[in-house]
PDB file of C-alpha atoms in Angstrom:
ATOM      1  CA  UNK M  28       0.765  45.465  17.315  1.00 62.00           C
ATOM      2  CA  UNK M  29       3.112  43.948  19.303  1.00 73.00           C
ATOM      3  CA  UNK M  30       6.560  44.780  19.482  1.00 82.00           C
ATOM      4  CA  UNK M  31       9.129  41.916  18.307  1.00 83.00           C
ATOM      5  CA  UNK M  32      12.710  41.615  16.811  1.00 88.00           C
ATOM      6  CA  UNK M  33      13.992  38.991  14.224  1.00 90.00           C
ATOM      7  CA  UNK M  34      16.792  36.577  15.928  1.00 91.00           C
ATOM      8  CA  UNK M  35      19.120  34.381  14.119  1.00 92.00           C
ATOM      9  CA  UNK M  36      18.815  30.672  15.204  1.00 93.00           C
ATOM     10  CA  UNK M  37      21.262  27.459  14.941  1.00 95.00           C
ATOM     11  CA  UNK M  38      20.576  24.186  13.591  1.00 94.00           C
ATOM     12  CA  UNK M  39      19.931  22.300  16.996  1.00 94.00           C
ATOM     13  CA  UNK M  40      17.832  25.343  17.698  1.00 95.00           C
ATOM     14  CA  UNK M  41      15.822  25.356  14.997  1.00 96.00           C
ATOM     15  CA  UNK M  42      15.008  21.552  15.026  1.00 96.00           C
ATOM     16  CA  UNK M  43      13.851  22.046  18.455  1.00 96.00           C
ATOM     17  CA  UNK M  44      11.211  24.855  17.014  1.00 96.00           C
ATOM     18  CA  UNK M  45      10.074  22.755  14.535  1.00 96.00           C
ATOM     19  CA  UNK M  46       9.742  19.738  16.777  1.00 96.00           C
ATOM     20  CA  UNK M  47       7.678  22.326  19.448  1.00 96.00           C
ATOM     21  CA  UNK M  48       5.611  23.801  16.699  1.00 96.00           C
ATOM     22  CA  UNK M  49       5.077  21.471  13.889  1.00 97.00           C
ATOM     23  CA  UNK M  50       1.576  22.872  12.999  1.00 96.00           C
ATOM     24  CA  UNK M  51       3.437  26.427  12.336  1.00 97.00           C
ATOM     25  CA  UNK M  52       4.473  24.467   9.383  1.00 97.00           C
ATOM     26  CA  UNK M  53       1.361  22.807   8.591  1.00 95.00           C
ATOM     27  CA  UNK M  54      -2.033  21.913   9.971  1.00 95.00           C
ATOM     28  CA  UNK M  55      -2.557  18.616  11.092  1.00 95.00           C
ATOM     29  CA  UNK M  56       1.538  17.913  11.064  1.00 96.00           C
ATOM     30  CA  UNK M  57       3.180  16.011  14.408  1.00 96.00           C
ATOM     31  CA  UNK M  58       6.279  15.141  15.585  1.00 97.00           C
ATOM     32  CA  UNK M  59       7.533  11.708  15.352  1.00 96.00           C
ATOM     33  CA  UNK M  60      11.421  11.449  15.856  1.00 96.00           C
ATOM     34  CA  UNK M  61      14.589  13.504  15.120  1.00 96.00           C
ATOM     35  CA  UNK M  62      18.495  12.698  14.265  1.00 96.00           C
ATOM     36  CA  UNK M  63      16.683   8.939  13.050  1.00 93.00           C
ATOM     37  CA  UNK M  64      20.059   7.171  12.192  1.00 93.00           C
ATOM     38  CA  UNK M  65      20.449   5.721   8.050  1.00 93.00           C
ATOM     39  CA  UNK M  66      22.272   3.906   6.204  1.00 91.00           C
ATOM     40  CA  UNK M  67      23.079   8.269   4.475  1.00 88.00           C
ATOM     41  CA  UNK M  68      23.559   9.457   8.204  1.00 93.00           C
ATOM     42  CA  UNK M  69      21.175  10.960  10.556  1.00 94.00           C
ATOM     43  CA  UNK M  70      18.509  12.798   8.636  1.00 95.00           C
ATOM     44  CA  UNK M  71      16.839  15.852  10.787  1.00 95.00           C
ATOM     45  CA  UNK M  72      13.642  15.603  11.789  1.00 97.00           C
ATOM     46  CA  UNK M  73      10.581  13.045  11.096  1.00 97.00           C
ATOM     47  CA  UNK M  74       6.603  13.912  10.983  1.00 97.00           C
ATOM     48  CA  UNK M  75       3.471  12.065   9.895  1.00 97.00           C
ATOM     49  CA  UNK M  76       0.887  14.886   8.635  1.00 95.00           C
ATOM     50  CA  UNK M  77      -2.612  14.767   8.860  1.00 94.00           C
ATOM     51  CA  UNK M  78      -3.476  12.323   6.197  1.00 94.00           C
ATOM     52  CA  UNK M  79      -1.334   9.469   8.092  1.00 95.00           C
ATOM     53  CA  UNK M  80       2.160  10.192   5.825  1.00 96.00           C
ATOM     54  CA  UNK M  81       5.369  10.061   7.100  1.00 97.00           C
ATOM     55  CA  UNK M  82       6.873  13.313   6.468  1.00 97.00           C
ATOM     56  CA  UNK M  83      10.848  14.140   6.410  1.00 97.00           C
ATOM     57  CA  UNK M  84      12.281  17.120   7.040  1.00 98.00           C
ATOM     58  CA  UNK M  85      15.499  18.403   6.510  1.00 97.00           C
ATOM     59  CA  UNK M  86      16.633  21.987   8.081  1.00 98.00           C
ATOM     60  CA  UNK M  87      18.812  23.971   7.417  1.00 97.00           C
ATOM     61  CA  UNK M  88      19.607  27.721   9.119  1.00 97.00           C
ATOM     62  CA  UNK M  89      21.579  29.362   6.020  1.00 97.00           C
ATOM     63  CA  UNK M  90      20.856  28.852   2.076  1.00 97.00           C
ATOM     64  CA  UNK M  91      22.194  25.611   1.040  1.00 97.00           C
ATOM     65  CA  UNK M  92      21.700  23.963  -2.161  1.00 97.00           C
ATOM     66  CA  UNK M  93      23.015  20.594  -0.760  1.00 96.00           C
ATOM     67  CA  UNK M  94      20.237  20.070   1.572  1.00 97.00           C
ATOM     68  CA  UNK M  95      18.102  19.130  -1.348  1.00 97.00           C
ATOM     69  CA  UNK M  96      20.417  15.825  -2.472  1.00 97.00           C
ATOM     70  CA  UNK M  97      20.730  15.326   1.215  1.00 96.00           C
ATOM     71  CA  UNK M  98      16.447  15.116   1.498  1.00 97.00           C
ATOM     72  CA  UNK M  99      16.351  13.055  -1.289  1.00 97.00           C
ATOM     73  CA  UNK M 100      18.737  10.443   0.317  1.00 97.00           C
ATOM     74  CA  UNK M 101      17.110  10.575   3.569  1.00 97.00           C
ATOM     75  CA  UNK M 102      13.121  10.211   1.609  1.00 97.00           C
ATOM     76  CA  UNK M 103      15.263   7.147  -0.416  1.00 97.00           C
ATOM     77  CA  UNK M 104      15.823   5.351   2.905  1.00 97.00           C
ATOM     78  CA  UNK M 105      12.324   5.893   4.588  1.00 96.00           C
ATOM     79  CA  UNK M 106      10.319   4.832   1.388  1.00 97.00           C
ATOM     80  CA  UNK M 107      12.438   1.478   1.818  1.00 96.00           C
ATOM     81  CA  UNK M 108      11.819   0.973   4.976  1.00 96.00           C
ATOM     82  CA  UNK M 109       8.468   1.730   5.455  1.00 96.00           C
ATOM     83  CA  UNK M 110       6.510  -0.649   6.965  1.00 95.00           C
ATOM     84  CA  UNK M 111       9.080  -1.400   9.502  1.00 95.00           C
ATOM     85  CA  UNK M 112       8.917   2.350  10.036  1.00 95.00           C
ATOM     86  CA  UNK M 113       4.893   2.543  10.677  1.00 95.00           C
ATOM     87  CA  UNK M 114       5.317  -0.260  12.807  1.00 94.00           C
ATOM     88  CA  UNK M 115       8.501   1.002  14.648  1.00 94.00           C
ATOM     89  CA  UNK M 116       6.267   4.316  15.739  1.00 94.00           C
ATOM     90  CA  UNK M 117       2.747   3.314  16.542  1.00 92.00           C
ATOM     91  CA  UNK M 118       1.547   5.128  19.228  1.00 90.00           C
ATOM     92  CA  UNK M 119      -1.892   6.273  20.602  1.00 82.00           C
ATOM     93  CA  UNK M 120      -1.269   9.635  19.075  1.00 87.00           C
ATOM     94  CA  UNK M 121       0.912   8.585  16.244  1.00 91.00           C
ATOM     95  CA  UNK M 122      -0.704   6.536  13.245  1.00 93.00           C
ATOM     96  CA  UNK M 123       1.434   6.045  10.170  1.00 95.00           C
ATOM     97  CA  UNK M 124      -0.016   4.530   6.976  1.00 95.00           C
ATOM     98  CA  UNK M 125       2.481   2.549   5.099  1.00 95.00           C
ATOM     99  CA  UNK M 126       0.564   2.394   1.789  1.00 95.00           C
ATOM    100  CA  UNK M 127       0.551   6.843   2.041  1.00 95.00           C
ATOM    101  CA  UNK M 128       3.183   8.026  -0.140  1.00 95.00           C
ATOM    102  CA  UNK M 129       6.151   9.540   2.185  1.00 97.00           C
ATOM    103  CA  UNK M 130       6.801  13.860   1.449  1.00 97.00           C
ATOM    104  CA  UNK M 131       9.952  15.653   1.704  1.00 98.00           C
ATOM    105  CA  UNK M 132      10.089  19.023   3.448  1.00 98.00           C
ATOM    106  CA  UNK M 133      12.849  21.489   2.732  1.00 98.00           C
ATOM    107  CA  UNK M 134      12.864  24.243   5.497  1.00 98.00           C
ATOM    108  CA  UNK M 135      15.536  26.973   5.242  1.00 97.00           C
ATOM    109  CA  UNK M 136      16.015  31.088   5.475  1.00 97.00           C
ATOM    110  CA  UNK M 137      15.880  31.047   1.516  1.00 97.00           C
ATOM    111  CA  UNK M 138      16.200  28.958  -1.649  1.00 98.00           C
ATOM    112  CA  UNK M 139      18.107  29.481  -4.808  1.00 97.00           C
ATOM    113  CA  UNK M 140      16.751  29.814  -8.184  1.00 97.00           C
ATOM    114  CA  UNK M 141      18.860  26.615  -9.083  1.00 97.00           C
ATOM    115  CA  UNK M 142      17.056  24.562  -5.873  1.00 97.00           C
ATOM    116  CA  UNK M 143      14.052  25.928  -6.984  1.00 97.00           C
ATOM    117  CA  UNK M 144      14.206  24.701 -11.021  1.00 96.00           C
ATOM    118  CA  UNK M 145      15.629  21.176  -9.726  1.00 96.00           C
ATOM    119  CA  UNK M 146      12.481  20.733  -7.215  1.00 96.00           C
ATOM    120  CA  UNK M 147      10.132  21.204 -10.225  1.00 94.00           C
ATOM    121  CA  UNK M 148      11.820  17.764 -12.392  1.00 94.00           C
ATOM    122  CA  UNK M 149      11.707  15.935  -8.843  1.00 94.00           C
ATOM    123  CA  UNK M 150       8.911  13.455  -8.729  1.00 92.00           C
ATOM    124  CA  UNK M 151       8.378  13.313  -5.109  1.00 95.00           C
ATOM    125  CA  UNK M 152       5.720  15.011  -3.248  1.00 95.00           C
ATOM    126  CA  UNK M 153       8.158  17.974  -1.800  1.00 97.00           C
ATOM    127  CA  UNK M 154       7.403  21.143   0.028  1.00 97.00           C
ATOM    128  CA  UNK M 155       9.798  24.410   0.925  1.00 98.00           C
ATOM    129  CA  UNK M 156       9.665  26.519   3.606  1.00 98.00           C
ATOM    130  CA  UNK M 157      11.375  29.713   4.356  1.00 98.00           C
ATOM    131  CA  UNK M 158      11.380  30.638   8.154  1.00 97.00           C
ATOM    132  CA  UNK M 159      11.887  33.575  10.676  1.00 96.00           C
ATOM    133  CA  UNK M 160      12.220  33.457  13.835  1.00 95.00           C
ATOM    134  CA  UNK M 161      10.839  36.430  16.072  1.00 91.00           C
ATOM    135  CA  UNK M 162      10.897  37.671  19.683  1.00 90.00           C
ATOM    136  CA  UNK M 163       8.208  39.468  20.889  1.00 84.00           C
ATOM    137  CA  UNK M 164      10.021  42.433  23.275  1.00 78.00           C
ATOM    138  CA  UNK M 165       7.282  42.239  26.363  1.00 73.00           C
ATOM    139  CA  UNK M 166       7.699  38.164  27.026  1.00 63.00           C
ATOM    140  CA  UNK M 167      10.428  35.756  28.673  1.00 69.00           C
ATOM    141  CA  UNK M 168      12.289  35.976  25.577  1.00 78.00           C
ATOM    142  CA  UNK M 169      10.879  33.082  23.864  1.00 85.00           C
ATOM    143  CA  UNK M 170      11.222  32.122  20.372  1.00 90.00           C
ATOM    144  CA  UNK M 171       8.379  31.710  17.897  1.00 92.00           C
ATOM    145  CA  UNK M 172       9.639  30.826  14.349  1.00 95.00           C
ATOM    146  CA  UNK M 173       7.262  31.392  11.526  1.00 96.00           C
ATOM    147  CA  UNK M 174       6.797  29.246   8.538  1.00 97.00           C
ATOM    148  CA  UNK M 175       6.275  30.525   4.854  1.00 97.00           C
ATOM    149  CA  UNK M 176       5.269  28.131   2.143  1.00 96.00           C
ATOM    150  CA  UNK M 177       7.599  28.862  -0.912  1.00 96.00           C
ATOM    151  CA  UNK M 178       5.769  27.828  -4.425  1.00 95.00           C
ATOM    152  CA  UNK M 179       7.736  25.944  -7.091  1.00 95.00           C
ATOM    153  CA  UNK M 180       7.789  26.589 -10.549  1.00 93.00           C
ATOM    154  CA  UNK M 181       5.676  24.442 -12.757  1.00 92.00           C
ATOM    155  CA  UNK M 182       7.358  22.306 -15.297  1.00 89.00           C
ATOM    156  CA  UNK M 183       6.872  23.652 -18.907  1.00 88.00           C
ATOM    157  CA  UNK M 184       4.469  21.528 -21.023  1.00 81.00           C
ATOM    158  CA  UNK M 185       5.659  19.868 -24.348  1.00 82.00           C
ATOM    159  CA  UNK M 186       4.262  21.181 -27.603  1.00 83.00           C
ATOM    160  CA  UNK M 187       2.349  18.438 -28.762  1.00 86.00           C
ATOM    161  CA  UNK M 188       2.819  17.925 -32.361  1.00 89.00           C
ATOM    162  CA  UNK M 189      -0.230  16.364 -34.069  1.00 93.00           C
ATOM    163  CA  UNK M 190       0.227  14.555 -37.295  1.00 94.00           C
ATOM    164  CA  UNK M 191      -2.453  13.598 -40.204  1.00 95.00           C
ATOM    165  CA  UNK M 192      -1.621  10.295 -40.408  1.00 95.00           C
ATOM    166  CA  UNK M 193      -2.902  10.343 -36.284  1.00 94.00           C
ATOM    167  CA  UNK M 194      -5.862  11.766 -37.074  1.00 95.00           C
ATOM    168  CA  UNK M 195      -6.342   9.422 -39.673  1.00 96.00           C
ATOM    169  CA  UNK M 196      -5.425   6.365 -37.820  1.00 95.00           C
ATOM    170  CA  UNK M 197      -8.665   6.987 -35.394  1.00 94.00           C
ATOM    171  CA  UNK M 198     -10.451   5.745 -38.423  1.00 95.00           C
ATOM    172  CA  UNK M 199     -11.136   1.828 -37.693  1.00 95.00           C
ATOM    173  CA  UNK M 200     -12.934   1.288 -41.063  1.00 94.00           C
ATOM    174  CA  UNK M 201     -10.509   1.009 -43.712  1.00 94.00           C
ATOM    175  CA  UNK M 202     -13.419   2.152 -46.753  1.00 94.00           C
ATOM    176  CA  UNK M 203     -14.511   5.337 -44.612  1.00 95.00           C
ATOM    177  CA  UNK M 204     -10.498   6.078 -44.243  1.00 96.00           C
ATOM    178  CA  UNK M 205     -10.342   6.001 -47.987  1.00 95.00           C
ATOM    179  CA  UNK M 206     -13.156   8.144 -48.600  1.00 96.00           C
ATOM    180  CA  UNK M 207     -11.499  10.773 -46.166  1.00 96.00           C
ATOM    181  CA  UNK M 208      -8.130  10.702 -47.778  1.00 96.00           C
ATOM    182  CA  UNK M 209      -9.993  11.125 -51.355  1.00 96.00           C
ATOM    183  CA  UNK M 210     -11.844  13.936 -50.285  1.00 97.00           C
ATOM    184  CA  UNK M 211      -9.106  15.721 -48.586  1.00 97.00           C
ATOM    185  CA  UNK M 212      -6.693  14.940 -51.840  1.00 96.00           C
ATOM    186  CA  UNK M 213      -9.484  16.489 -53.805  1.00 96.00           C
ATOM    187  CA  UNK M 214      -9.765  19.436 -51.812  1.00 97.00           C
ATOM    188  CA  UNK M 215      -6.303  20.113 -52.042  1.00 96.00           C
ATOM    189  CA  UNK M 216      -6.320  19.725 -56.147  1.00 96.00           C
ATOM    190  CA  UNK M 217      -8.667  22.904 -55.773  1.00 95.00           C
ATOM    191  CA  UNK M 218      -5.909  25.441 -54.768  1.00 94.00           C
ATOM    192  CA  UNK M 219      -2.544  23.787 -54.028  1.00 92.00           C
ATOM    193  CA  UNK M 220      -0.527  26.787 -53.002  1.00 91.00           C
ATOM    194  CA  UNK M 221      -3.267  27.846 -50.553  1.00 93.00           C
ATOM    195  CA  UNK M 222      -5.235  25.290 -49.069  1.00 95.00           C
ATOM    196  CA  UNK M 223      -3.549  24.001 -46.026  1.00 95.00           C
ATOM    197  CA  UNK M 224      -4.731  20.868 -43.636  1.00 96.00           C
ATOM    198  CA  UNK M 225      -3.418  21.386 -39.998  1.00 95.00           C
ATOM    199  CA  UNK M 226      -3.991  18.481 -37.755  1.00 96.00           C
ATOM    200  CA  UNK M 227      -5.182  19.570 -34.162  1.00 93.00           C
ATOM    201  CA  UNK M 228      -6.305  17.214 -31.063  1.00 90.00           C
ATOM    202  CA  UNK M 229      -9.006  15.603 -32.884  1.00 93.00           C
ATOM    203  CA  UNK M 230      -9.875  17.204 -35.935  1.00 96.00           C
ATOM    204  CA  UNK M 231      -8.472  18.360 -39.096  1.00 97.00           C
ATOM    205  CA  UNK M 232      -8.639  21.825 -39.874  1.00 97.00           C
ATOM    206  CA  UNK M 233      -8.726  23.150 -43.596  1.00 97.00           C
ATOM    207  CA  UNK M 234      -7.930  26.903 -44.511  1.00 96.00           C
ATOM    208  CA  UNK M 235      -7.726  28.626 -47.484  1.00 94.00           C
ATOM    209  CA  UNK M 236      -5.422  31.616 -47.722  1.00 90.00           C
ATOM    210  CA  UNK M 237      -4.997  31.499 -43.440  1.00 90.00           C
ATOM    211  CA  UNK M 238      -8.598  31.568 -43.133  1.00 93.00           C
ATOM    212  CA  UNK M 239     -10.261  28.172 -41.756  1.00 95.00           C
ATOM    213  CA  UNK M 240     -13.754  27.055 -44.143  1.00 96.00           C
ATOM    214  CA  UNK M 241     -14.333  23.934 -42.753  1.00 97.00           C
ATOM    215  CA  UNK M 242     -13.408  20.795 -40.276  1.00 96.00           C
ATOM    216  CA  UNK M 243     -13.040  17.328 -40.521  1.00 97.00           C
ATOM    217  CA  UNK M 244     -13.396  15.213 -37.434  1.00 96.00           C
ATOM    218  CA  UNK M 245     -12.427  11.339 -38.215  1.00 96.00           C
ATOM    219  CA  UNK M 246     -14.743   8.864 -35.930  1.00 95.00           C
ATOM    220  CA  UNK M 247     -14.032   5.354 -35.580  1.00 95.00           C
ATOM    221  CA  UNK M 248     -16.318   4.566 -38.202  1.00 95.00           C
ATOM    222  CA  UNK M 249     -17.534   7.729 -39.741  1.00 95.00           C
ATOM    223  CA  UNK M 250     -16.972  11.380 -40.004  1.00 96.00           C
ATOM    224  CA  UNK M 251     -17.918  14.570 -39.534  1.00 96.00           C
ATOM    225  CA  UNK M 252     -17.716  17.996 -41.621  1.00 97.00           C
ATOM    226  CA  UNK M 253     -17.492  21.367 -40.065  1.00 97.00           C
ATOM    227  CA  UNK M 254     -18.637  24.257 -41.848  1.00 96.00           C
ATOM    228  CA  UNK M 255     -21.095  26.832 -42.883  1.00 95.00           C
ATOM    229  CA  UNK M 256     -24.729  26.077 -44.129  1.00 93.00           C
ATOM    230  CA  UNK M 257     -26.353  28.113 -46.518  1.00 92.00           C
ATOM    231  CA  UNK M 258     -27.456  30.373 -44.223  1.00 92.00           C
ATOM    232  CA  UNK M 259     -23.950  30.911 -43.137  1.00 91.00           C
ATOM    233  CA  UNK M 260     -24.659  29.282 -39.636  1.00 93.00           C
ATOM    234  CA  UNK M 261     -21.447  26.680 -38.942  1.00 95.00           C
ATOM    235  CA  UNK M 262     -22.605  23.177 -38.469  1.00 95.00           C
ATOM    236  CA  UNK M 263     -21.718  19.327 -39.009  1.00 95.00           C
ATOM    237  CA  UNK M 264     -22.815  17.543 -41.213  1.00 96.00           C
ATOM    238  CA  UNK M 265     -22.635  13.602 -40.167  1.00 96.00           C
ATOM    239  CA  UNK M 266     -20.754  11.642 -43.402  1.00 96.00           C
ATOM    240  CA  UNK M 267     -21.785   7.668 -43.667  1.00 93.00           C
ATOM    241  CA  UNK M 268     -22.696   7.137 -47.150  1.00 91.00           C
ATOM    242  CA  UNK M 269     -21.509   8.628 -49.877  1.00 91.00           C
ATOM    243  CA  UNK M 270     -24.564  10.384 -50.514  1.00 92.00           C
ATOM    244  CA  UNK M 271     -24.105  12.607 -47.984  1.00 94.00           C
ATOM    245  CA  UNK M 272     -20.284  13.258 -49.062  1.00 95.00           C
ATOM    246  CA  UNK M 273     -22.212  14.084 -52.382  1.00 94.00           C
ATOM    247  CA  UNK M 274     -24.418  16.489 -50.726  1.00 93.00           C
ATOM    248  CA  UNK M 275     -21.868  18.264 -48.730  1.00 95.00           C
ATOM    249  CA  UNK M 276     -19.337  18.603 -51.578  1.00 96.00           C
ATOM    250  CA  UNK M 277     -21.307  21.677 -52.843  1.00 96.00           C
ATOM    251  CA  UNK M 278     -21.247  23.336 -50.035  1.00 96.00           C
ATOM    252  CA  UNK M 279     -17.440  22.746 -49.315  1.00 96.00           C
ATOM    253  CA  UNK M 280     -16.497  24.548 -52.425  1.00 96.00           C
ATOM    254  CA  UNK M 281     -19.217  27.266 -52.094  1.00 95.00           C
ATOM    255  CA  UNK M 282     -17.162  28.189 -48.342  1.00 95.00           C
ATOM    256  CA  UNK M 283     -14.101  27.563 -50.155  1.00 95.00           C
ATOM    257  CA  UNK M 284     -14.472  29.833 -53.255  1.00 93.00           C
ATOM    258  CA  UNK M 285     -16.185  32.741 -50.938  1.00 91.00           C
ATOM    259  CA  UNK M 286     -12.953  32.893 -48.333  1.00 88.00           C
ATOM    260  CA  UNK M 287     -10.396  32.257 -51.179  1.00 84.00           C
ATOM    261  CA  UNK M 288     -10.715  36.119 -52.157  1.00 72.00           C
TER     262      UNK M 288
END
């Protein structure tokens, strides 16, 4: 293992490292311009990664929480312009697709918890990178700067709330809706205080005294029950006539009365 120390780095430095090495950042990634001037100042440095998007980059050498607003202004301006922009830098080496949604890189030492819980709301493909930058003792005393990949939190998912009248609703025929809402009226006349309906996704589940004895899925224009057979083997039981409600009615009250207790 080779022998190396870590070395502190200014801006102007740094953008030069990351202009010499772009694929220390990422595979694929290439230089395209630095200090471009906007209409928010001169952002720092410009890429186009593998997949032909323009990629901006904003640097900074100590933790900053400003360097976030200050991406964001500089991302505003090159989505704007970007046609002009892939036209502006076509080269043999350089191809930028205009219809590739730009990315935003944040590269610093380190990143706040704050930075970090404002990236996750941002709807903008953005990546963070923490950096070092090393020199090995037995060279010329160059710089090598290495590139960590920081992971942002996810966003917490909403608690979907499901209603009956939803489940309901997927019901196109109006005379299979009614037979549903009879039976589950009548189901609930059995044992008021503890029979509860709880709407999920796509069914409706029915419990008696916390424990579930059956299921009713709504289709568009039919339904199905979910429960146990005589042989105590759960199954569903197709409803389009009501014939079969007839037949199945039995058997709703046999689960019922046997997980009541």
């Amino acid at each position: 293992m080779k022998k190396y120390k870590i070395v502190e780095v200014q801006e102007k430095d740094l953008e030069e490292l990351v202009r010499k090495y772009p694929e220390y950042i990422e595979q694929g990634l290439k230089y395209v311009d630095h200090q471009k001037r906007t209409d928010r100042g001169p952002l720092d440095v410009l890429f186009v990664d593998s997949g032909k998007a323009l990629v901006v980059a904003e640097l900074k050498v100590v933790e900053d929480d400003s360097m976030l607003v200050q991406g964001i202004d500089y991302y505003d301006y090159i989505t704007r312009n970007i046609e002009g922009l892939a036209r502006a830098y076509r080269t043999k080496s350089i191809s930028i697709d205009p219809t590739q949604r730009p990315r935003l890189f944040l590269v610093a030492p380190s990143f706040s918890v704050s930075l970090l819980n404002r990236c996750k709301w941002i709807d903008i493909p953005i990546s963070l990178f923490t950096f070092q930058c090393i020199v090995f003792e037995d060279n010329s005393g160059e710089i090598i700067p290495i590139f960590k990949e920081v992971t942002i939190p996810s966003r917490p998912q909403p608690i979907e709330v499901y209603t009956l009248k939803q489940r309901l609703d997927y019901i196109t025929d109006k005379k299979v809706r009614k037979t549903v809402e009879d039976l589950l009226d009548e189901i609930k006349n059995w044992d008021k205080e503890n029979i509860l309906m709880e709407p999920t996704k796509y069914d409706i589940s029915i419990k008696v005294s916390g424990r579930v004895f059956a299921y009713l899925g709504p289709r568009r224009k039919y339904f199905i029950v979910y429960t146990y057979d005589t042989e105590g083997e759960w199954k569903g039981f197709q409803i389009n006539t009501e014939e079969d409600l007839n037949d199945i009615k039995p058997l709703l009250r046999s689960n019922y009365e046997k997980y009541k207790k």
